[in-house]
């Protein structure tokens, strides 16, 4: 079922959990919402901040918590999950201040994925970097990409040791082979082509990567076309 849109209530990152719930990062709304993916009913809402200019942008779901980036603030928002993925009360979340390179002002944190050891990997869109963040302390360190810039990094998709960095206005998807400890990576290739029109995010299905074109290169109108494109992974 489709969830009806509400004027002025924009959504950014979307993730479906194992309980059939759709989580949304509510972008300029400063919070997150959870819906029943089958019925469209809203199950919960978490209001992280009312600070003007905050942009809750993307999220990742783990067994213990859901983590959200804010592109305007050097924090992560953390919603803990109870046994069996139970949703907490609306006031039960925490704001995790970031330190180290993740605390760089105006870095514009965007995509986020979870690593096997529990750390989080976050894209810094404007300086073109990836940072590893300890979700317990907020401490961080840079990921060594051998001098490669992931400027305009938007969505991140991780499968095994292969990381896809979706870079919007550059119309490039960087395919990065991460090392055993996920502390460094080597860019194996770049995917590009006219079918990429400011790609924003994506996901893997089988042997293909499906990418959402954000169309940030044009002024949005009721006639602007948006699409999802399939590229070989």
PDB file of C-alpha atoms in Angstrom:
ATOM      1  CA  UNK A   1       0.000   0.000   0.000  1.00  0.00           C
ATOM      2  CA  UNK A   2       1.178   3.537  -0.769  1.00  0.00           C
ATOM      3  CA  UNK A   3       1.596   5.959   2.115  1.00  0.00           C
ATOM      4  CA  UNK A   4      -0.111   9.247   1.183  1.00  0.00           C
ATOM      5  CA  UNK A   5       2.172  12.234   0.892  1.00  0.00           C
ATOM      6  CA  UNK A   6       1.643  15.282   3.079  1.00  0.00           C
ATOM      7  CA  UNK A   7       2.628  18.754   1.790  1.00  0.00           C
ATOM      8  CA  UNK A   8       5.650  20.088   3.643  1.00  0.00           C
ATOM      9  CA  UNK A   9       6.504  16.674   5.105  1.00  0.00           C
ATOM     10  CA  UNK A  10       9.449  15.631   2.959  1.00  0.00           C
ATOM     11  CA  UNK A  11      11.162  12.262   3.313  1.00  0.00           C
ATOM     12  CA  UNK A  12      14.745  11.342   2.528  1.00  0.00           C
ATOM     13  CA  UNK A  13      16.153   7.911   3.450  1.00  0.00           C
ATOM     14  CA  UNK A  14      13.825   4.902   3.521  1.00  0.00           C
ATOM     15  CA  UNK A  15      14.492   1.436   4.956  1.00  0.00           C
ATOM     16  CA  UNK A  16      12.328  -1.654   5.439  1.00  0.00           C
ATOM     17  CA  UNK A  17      13.031  -3.742   8.536  1.00  0.00           C
ATOM     18  CA  UNK A  18      12.517  -7.461   9.165  1.00  0.00           C
ATOM     19  CA  UNK A  19       9.221  -6.787  10.944  1.00  0.00           C
ATOM     20  CA  UNK A  20       7.697  -5.290   7.788  1.00  0.00           C
ATOM     21  CA  UNK A  21       7.986  -1.706   9.017  1.00  0.00           C
ATOM     22  CA  UNK A  22       9.049   1.171   6.795  1.00  0.00           C
ATOM     23  CA  UNK A  23      11.348   3.696   8.480  1.00  0.00           C
ATOM     24  CA  UNK A  24      11.683   7.173   7.000  1.00  0.00           C
ATOM     25  CA  UNK A  25      14.160   9.965   7.651  1.00  0.00           C
ATOM     26  CA  UNK A  26      11.933  13.033   7.732  1.00  0.00           C
ATOM     27  CA  UNK A  27      14.588  15.419   6.365  1.00  0.00           C
ATOM     28  CA  UNK A  28      13.631  19.032   7.161  1.00  0.00           C
ATOM     29  CA  UNK A  29      11.065  17.816   9.704  1.00  0.00           C
ATOM     30  CA  UNK A  30      13.837  16.964  12.165  1.00  0.00           C
ATOM     31  CA  UNK A  31      12.601  13.471  12.983  1.00  0.00           C
ATOM     32  CA  UNK A  32      11.759   9.988  11.782  1.00  0.00           C
ATOM     33  CA  UNK A  33       8.553   8.064  11.194  1.00  0.00           C
ATOM     34  CA  UNK A  34       7.711   4.364  11.153  1.00  0.00           C
ATOM     35  CA  UNK A  35       4.900   2.856   9.096  1.00  0.00           C
ATOM     36  CA  UNK A  36       3.305  -0.533   8.630  1.00  0.00           C
ATOM     37  CA  UNK A  37       4.496  -1.395   5.119  1.00  0.00           C
ATOM     38  CA  UNK A  38       1.391  -3.487   4.500  1.00  0.00           C
ATOM     39  CA  UNK A  39      -1.322  -1.049   5.544  1.00  0.00           C
ATOM     40  CA  UNK A  40       0.445   2.325   5.452  1.00  0.00           C
ATOM     41  CA  UNK A  41      -0.567   3.046   9.057  1.00  0.00           C
ATOM     42  CA  UNK A  42       1.874   5.170  11.041  1.00  0.00           C
ATOM     43  CA  UNK A  43       3.243   3.190  13.974  1.00  0.00           C
ATOM     44  CA  UNK A  44       5.597   5.697  15.593  1.00  0.00           C
ATOM     45  CA  UNK A  45       7.215   9.097  15.241  1.00  0.00           C
ATOM     46  CA  UNK A  46      10.448  10.324  16.831  1.00  0.00           C
ATOM     47  CA  UNK A  47      11.064  14.068  16.927  1.00  0.00           C
ATOM     48  CA  UNK A  48      14.837  14.369  17.236  1.00  0.00           C
ATOM     49  CA  UNK A  49      15.185  18.126  16.965  1.00  0.00           C
ATOM     50  CA  UNK A  50      13.264  21.314  16.272  1.00  0.00           C
ATOM     51  CA  UNK A  51      16.435  23.194  15.375  1.00  0.00           C
ATOM     52  CA  UNK A  52      15.917  25.124  12.115  1.00  0.00           C
ATOM     53  CA  UNK A  53      18.039  23.896   9.226  1.00  0.00           C
ATOM     54  CA  UNK A  54      18.455  20.319  10.431  1.00  0.00           C
ATOM     55  CA  UNK A  55      18.269  17.673   7.702  1.00  0.00           C
ATOM     56  CA  UNK A  56      17.647  14.104   8.862  1.00  0.00           C
ATOM     57  CA  UNK A  57      18.927  12.441   5.733  1.00  0.00           C
ATOM     58  CA  UNK A  58      19.592   8.701   5.857  1.00  0.00           C
ATOM     59  CA  UNK A  59      19.390   5.708   8.180  1.00  0.00           C
ATOM     60  CA  UNK A  60      20.604   2.199   8.820  1.00  0.00           C
ATOM     61  CA  UNK A  61      18.810  -0.498  10.795  1.00  0.00           C
ATOM     62  CA  UNK A  62      20.766  -2.916  13.003  1.00  0.00           C
ATOM     63  CA  UNK A  63      19.575  -5.581  15.440  1.00  0.00           C
ATOM     64  CA  UNK A  64      19.813  -3.214  18.401  1.00  0.00           C
ATOM     65  CA  UNK A  65      19.124   0.256  17.043  1.00  0.00           C
ATOM     66  CA  UNK A  66      18.331   2.482  14.092  1.00  0.00           C
ATOM     67  CA  UNK A  67      20.865   5.233  13.343  1.00  0.00           C
ATOM     68  CA  UNK A  68      20.126   8.459  11.441  1.00  0.00           C
ATOM     69  CA  UNK A  69      22.453  11.062   9.925  1.00  0.00           C
ATOM     70  CA  UNK A  70      21.791  14.799  10.050  1.00  0.00           C
ATOM     71  CA  UNK A  71      23.415  16.659   7.180  1.00  0.00           C
ATOM     72  CA  UNK A  72      23.481  19.961   9.084  1.00  0.00           C
ATOM     73  CA  UNK A  73      24.638  18.736  12.509  1.00  0.00           C
ATOM     74  CA  UNK A  74      27.609  16.711  13.722  1.00  0.00           C
ATOM     75  CA  UNK A  75      25.483  14.102  15.468  1.00  0.00           C
ATOM     76  CA  UNK A  76      23.747  10.784  14.946  1.00  0.00           C
ATOM     77  CA  UNK A  77      20.240  10.104  16.208  1.00  0.00           C
ATOM     78  CA  UNK A  78      19.836   6.677  17.780  1.00  0.00           C
ATOM     79  CA  UNK A  79      16.524   4.853  18.256  1.00  0.00           C
ATOM     80  CA  UNK A  80      17.096   1.715  20.400  1.00  0.00           C
ATOM     81  CA  UNK A  81      15.127  -1.420  19.561  1.00  0.00           C
ATOM     82  CA  UNK A  82      13.699  -3.748  22.177  1.00  0.00           C
ATOM     83  CA  UNK A  83      13.525  -7.568  22.113  1.00  0.00           C
ATOM     84  CA  UNK A  84      12.252  -8.791  18.762  1.00  0.00           C
ATOM     85  CA  UNK A  85      12.725  -5.311  17.325  1.00  0.00           C
ATOM     86  CA  UNK A  86      10.097  -3.729  19.578  1.00  0.00           C
ATOM     87  CA  UNK A  87       9.632  -0.005  19.006  1.00  0.00           C
ATOM     88  CA  UNK A  88      10.480   2.273  21.939  1.00  0.00           C
ATOM     89  CA  UNK A  89       8.365   5.129  23.227  1.00  0.00           C
ATOM     90  CA  UNK A  90       8.441   8.357  21.225  1.00  0.00           C
ATOM     91  CA  UNK A  91      10.775  10.030  23.726  1.00  0.00           C
ATOM     92  CA  UNK A  92      13.187   7.101  23.924  1.00  0.00           C
ATOM     93  CA  UNK A  93      16.013   8.088  21.579  1.00  0.00           C
ATOM     94  CA  UNK A  94      19.394   9.696  22.050  1.00  0.00           C
ATOM     95  CA  UNK A  95      21.460  12.289  20.269  1.00  0.00           C
ATOM     96  CA  UNK A  96      25.042  11.047  19.849  1.00  0.00           C
ATOM     97  CA  UNK A  97      27.593  13.882  19.453  1.00  0.00           C
ATOM     98  CA  UNK A  98      30.393  13.045  17.022  1.00  0.00           C
ATOM     99  CA  UNK A  99      34.098  13.647  17.546  1.00  0.00           C
ATOM    100  CA  UNK A 100      37.150  13.393  15.305  1.00  0.00           C
ATOM    101  CA  UNK A 101      36.778  13.906  11.531  1.00  0.00           C
ATOM    102  CA  UNK A 102      33.033  13.190  11.758  1.00  0.00           C
ATOM    103  CA  UNK A 103      32.733  16.459  13.709  1.00  0.00           C
ATOM    104  CA  UNK A 104      34.035  18.533  10.778  1.00  0.00           C
ATOM    105  CA  UNK A 105      31.655  21.496  10.287  1.00  0.00           C
ATOM    106  CA  UNK A 106      29.612  21.625   7.076  1.00  0.00           C
ATOM    107  CA  UNK A 107      30.689  18.143   5.929  1.00  0.00           C
ATOM    108  CA  UNK A 108      27.056  17.268   5.075  1.00  0.00           C
ATOM    109  CA  UNK A 109      26.714  13.733   6.408  1.00  0.00           C
ATOM    110  CA  UNK A 110      24.572  11.669   4.101  1.00  0.00           C
ATOM    111  CA  UNK A 111      24.573   7.899   3.427  1.00  0.00           C
ATOM    112  CA  UNK A 112      25.188   5.427   6.244  1.00  0.00           C
ATOM    113  CA  UNK A 113      25.770   1.662   6.442  1.00  0.00           C
ATOM    114  CA  UNK A 114      26.652  -0.728   9.268  1.00  0.00           C
ATOM    115  CA  UNK A 115      29.888  -2.729   9.276  1.00  0.00           C
ATOM    116  CA  UNK A 116      30.209  -6.331  10.509  1.00  0.00           C
ATOM    117  CA  UNK A 117      32.117  -5.267  13.640  1.00  0.00           C
ATOM    118  CA  UNK A 118      29.342  -2.868  14.695  1.00  0.00           C
ATOM    119  CA  UNK A 119      30.918   0.381  13.544  1.00  0.00           C
ATOM    120  CA  UNK A 120      29.086   2.668  11.129  1.00  0.00           C
ATOM    121  CA  UNK A 121      30.331   4.028   7.819  1.00  0.00           C
ATOM    122  CA  UNK A 122      29.113   7.503   6.846  1.00  0.00           C
ATOM    123  CA  UNK A 123      29.581   9.562   3.683  1.00  0.00           C
ATOM    124  CA  UNK A 124      30.718  13.164   4.053  1.00  0.00           C
ATOM    125  CA  UNK A 125      29.329  14.642   0.846  1.00  0.00           C
ATOM    126  CA  UNK A 126      31.120  17.988   0.605  1.00  0.00           C
ATOM    127  CA  UNK A 127      34.714  17.102   1.584  1.00  0.00           C
ATOM    128  CA  UNK A 128      34.338  13.826  -0.341  1.00  0.00           C
ATOM    129  CA  UNK A 129      35.316  11.466   2.463  1.00  0.00           C
ATOM    130  CA  UNK A 130      34.139   8.359   4.277  1.00  0.00           C
ATOM    131  CA  UNK A 131      34.313   8.156   8.060  1.00  0.00           C
ATOM    132  CA  UNK A 132      34.020   5.202  10.435  1.00  0.00           C
ATOM    133  CA  UNK A 133      32.031   5.992  13.570  1.00  0.00           C
ATOM    134  CA  UNK A 134      31.918   4.089  16.852  1.00  0.00           C
ATOM    135  CA  UNK A 135      28.189   4.015  17.680  1.00  0.00           C
ATOM    136  CA  UNK A 136      28.891   3.809  21.421  1.00  0.00           C
ATOM    137  CA  UNK A 137      31.135   6.840  21.773  1.00  0.00           C
ATOM    138  CA  UNK A 138      30.705   8.908  18.605  1.00  0.00           C
ATOM    139  CA  UNK A 139      34.458   8.746  17.972  1.00  0.00           C
ATOM    140  CA  UNK A 140      35.503   8.553  14.345  1.00  0.00           C
ATOM    141  CA  UNK A 141      38.356   8.116  11.904  1.00  0.00           C
ATOM    142  CA  UNK A 142      38.803   8.581   8.184  1.00  0.00           C
ATOM    143  CA  UNK A 143      38.701   5.674   5.764  1.00  0.00           C
ATOM    144  CA  UNK A 144      41.804   5.601   3.560  1.00  0.00           C
ATOM    145  CA  UNK A 145      40.765   5.684  -0.107  1.00  0.00           C
ATOM    146  CA  UNK A 146      44.263   6.298  -1.426  1.00  0.00           C
ATOM    147  CA  UNK A 147      43.564   9.929  -2.241  1.00  0.00           C
ATOM    148  CA  UNK A 148      40.321   9.263  -4.136  1.00  0.00           C
ATOM    149  CA  UNK A 149      37.582  11.828  -3.452  1.00  0.00           C
ATOM    150  CA  UNK A 150      33.966  10.747  -3.080  1.00  0.00           C
ATOM    151  CA  UNK A 151      32.727  14.320  -3.453  1.00  0.00           C
ATOM    152  CA  UNK A 152      28.920  14.482  -3.687  1.00  0.00           C
ATOM    153  CA  UNK A 153      28.664  11.060  -2.017  1.00  0.00           C
ATOM    154  CA  UNK A 154      24.976  10.496  -1.334  1.00  0.00           C
ATOM    155  CA  UNK A 155      23.869   6.882  -0.867  1.00  0.00           C
ATOM    156  CA  UNK A 156      26.041   3.987   0.312  1.00  0.00           C
ATOM    157  CA  UNK A 157      25.371   0.318  -0.451  1.00  0.00           C
ATOM    158  CA  UNK A 158      27.512  -2.422   1.107  1.00  0.00           C
ATOM    159  CA  UNK A 159      27.671  -6.085   0.170  1.00  0.00           C
ATOM    160  CA  UNK A 160      30.492  -8.050   1.744  1.00  0.00           C
ATOM    161  CA  UNK A 161      33.661  -6.059   1.125  1.00  0.00           C
ATOM    162  CA  UNK A 162      32.290  -4.200  -1.890  1.00  0.00           C
ATOM    163  CA  UNK A 163      31.015  -0.687  -1.225  1.00  0.00           C
ATOM    164  CA  UNK A 164      29.027   1.281  -3.792  1.00  0.00           C
ATOM    165  CA  UNK A 165      29.313   5.044  -3.290  1.00  0.00           C
ATOM    166  CA  UNK A 166      26.525   6.797  -5.203  1.00  0.00           C
ATOM    167  CA  UNK A 167      27.683  10.331  -6.057  1.00  0.00           C
ATOM    168  CA  UNK A 168      24.778  12.508  -7.096  1.00  0.00           C
ATOM    169  CA  UNK A 169      25.761  15.584  -9.156  1.00  0.00           C
ATOM    170  CA  UNK A 170      28.878  13.871 -10.525  1.00  0.00           C
ATOM    171  CA  UNK A 171      26.702  11.090 -12.016  1.00  0.00           C
ATOM    172  CA  UNK A 172      29.176   8.481 -10.826  1.00  0.00           C
ATOM    173  CA  UNK A 173      28.926   5.311  -8.756  1.00  0.00           C
ATOM    174  CA  UNK A 174      32.316   4.423  -7.289  1.00  0.00           C
ATOM    175  CA  UNK A 175      32.845   0.704  -6.680  1.00  0.00           C
ATOM    176  CA  UNK A 176      35.228   0.359  -3.739  1.00  0.00           C
ATOM    177  CA  UNK A 177      36.870  -2.839  -2.524  1.00  0.00           C
ATOM    178  CA  UNK A 178      37.258  -2.537   1.230  1.00  0.00           C
ATOM    179  CA  UNK A 179      40.051  -4.250   3.143  1.00  0.00           C
ATOM    180  CA  UNK A 180      39.489  -6.958   5.750  1.00  0.00           C
ATOM    181  CA  UNK A 181      39.003  -4.483   8.609  1.00  0.00           C
ATOM    182  CA  UNK A 182      37.048  -1.902   6.590  1.00  0.00           C
ATOM    183  CA  UNK A 183      39.623   0.761   7.392  1.00  0.00           C
ATOM    184  CA  UNK A 184      40.724   1.366   3.796  1.00  0.00           C
ATOM    185  CA  UNK A 185      39.493   0.779   0.304  1.00  0.00           C
ATOM    186  CA  UNK A 186      40.596   0.777  -3.323  1.00  0.00           C
ATOM    187  CA  UNK A 187      38.374   2.118  -6.077  1.00  0.00           C
ATOM    188  CA  UNK A 188      38.047  -0.688  -8.615  1.00  0.00           C
ATOM    189  CA  UNK A 189      35.933   1.149 -11.177  1.00  0.00           C
ATOM    190  CA  UNK A 190      33.480   3.957 -11.740  1.00  0.00           C
ATOM    191  CA  UNK A 191      30.031   3.408 -13.183  1.00  0.00           C
ATOM    192  CA  UNK A 192      28.686   6.322 -15.202  1.00  0.00           C
ATOM    193  CA  UNK A 193      26.519   7.023 -18.229  1.00  0.00           C
ATOM    194  CA  UNK A 194      23.625   9.141 -19.504  1.00  0.00           C
ATOM    195  CA  UNK A 195      21.107   7.009 -17.603  1.00  0.00           C
ATOM    196  CA  UNK A 196      22.484   8.407 -14.318  1.00  0.00           C
ATOM    197  CA  UNK A 197      20.803  11.746 -13.621  1.00  0.00           C
ATOM    198  CA  UNK A 198      21.934  12.889 -10.186  1.00  0.00           C
ATOM    199  CA  UNK A 199      21.628   9.434  -8.589  1.00  0.00           C
ATOM    200  CA  UNK A 200      20.756   9.703  -4.906  1.00  0.00           C
ATOM    201  CA  UNK A 201      20.555   6.213  -3.451  1.00  0.00           C
ATOM    202  CA  UNK A 202      20.091   2.598  -4.403  1.00  0.00           C
ATOM    203  CA  UNK A 203      19.999  -1.020  -3.368  1.00  0.00           C
ATOM    204  CA  UNK A 204      21.218  -4.388  -4.561  1.00  0.00           C
ATOM    205  CA  UNK A 205      18.961  -7.100  -5.892  1.00  0.00           C
ATOM    206  CA  UNK A 206      20.718 -10.179  -7.179  1.00  0.00           C
ATOM    207  CA  UNK A 207      23.519  -9.185  -9.527  1.00  0.00           C
ATOM    208  CA  UNK A 208      22.233  -5.673 -10.190  1.00  0.00           C
ATOM    209  CA  UNK A 209      22.253  -2.329  -8.441  1.00  0.00           C
ATOM    210  CA  UNK A 210      19.022  -0.346  -8.694  1.00  0.00           C
ATOM    211  CA  UNK A 211      19.599   3.399  -8.389  1.00  0.00           C
ATOM    212  CA  UNK A 212      17.102   6.218  -7.786  1.00  0.00           C
ATOM    213  CA  UNK A 213      17.726   9.297  -9.916  1.00  0.00           C
ATOM    214  CA  UNK A 214      17.259  12.339  -7.677  1.00  0.00           C
ATOM    215  CA  UNK A 215      17.254  14.883 -10.564  1.00  0.00           C
ATOM    216  CA  UNK A 216      19.085  17.464  -8.448  1.00  0.00           C
ATOM    217  CA  UNK A 217      20.404  18.920 -11.713  1.00  0.00           C
ATOM    218  CA  UNK A 218      17.046  20.480 -12.634  1.00  0.00           C
ATOM    219  CA  UNK A 219      14.377  22.543 -10.953  1.00  0.00           C
ATOM    220  CA  UNK A 220      11.641  20.203  -9.807  1.00  0.00           C
ATOM    221  CA  UNK A 221       8.236  20.752 -11.400  1.00  0.00           C
ATOM    222  CA  UNK A 222       5.081  18.611 -11.650  1.00  0.00           C
ATOM    223  CA  UNK A 223       6.368  17.477 -15.072  1.00  0.00           C
ATOM    224  CA  UNK A 224       9.862  16.451 -13.938  1.00  0.00           C
ATOM    225  CA  UNK A 225      10.403  12.770 -14.599  1.00  0.00           C
ATOM    226  CA  UNK A 226      12.034  10.549 -11.996  1.00  0.00           C
ATOM    227  CA  UNK A 227      13.094   6.967 -12.493  1.00  0.00           C
ATOM    228  CA  UNK A 228      15.000   4.013 -11.128  1.00  0.00           C
ATOM    229  CA  UNK A 229      17.751   2.572 -13.286  1.00  0.00           C
ATOM    230  CA  UNK A 230      19.343  -0.871 -13.228  1.00  0.00           C
ATOM    231  CA  UNK A 231      23.107  -1.077 -13.512  1.00  0.00           C
ATOM    232  CA  UNK A 232      25.295  -4.214 -13.395  1.00  0.00           C
ATOM    233  CA  UNK A 233      26.894  -4.612  -9.993  1.00  0.00           C
TER     234      UNK A 233
END
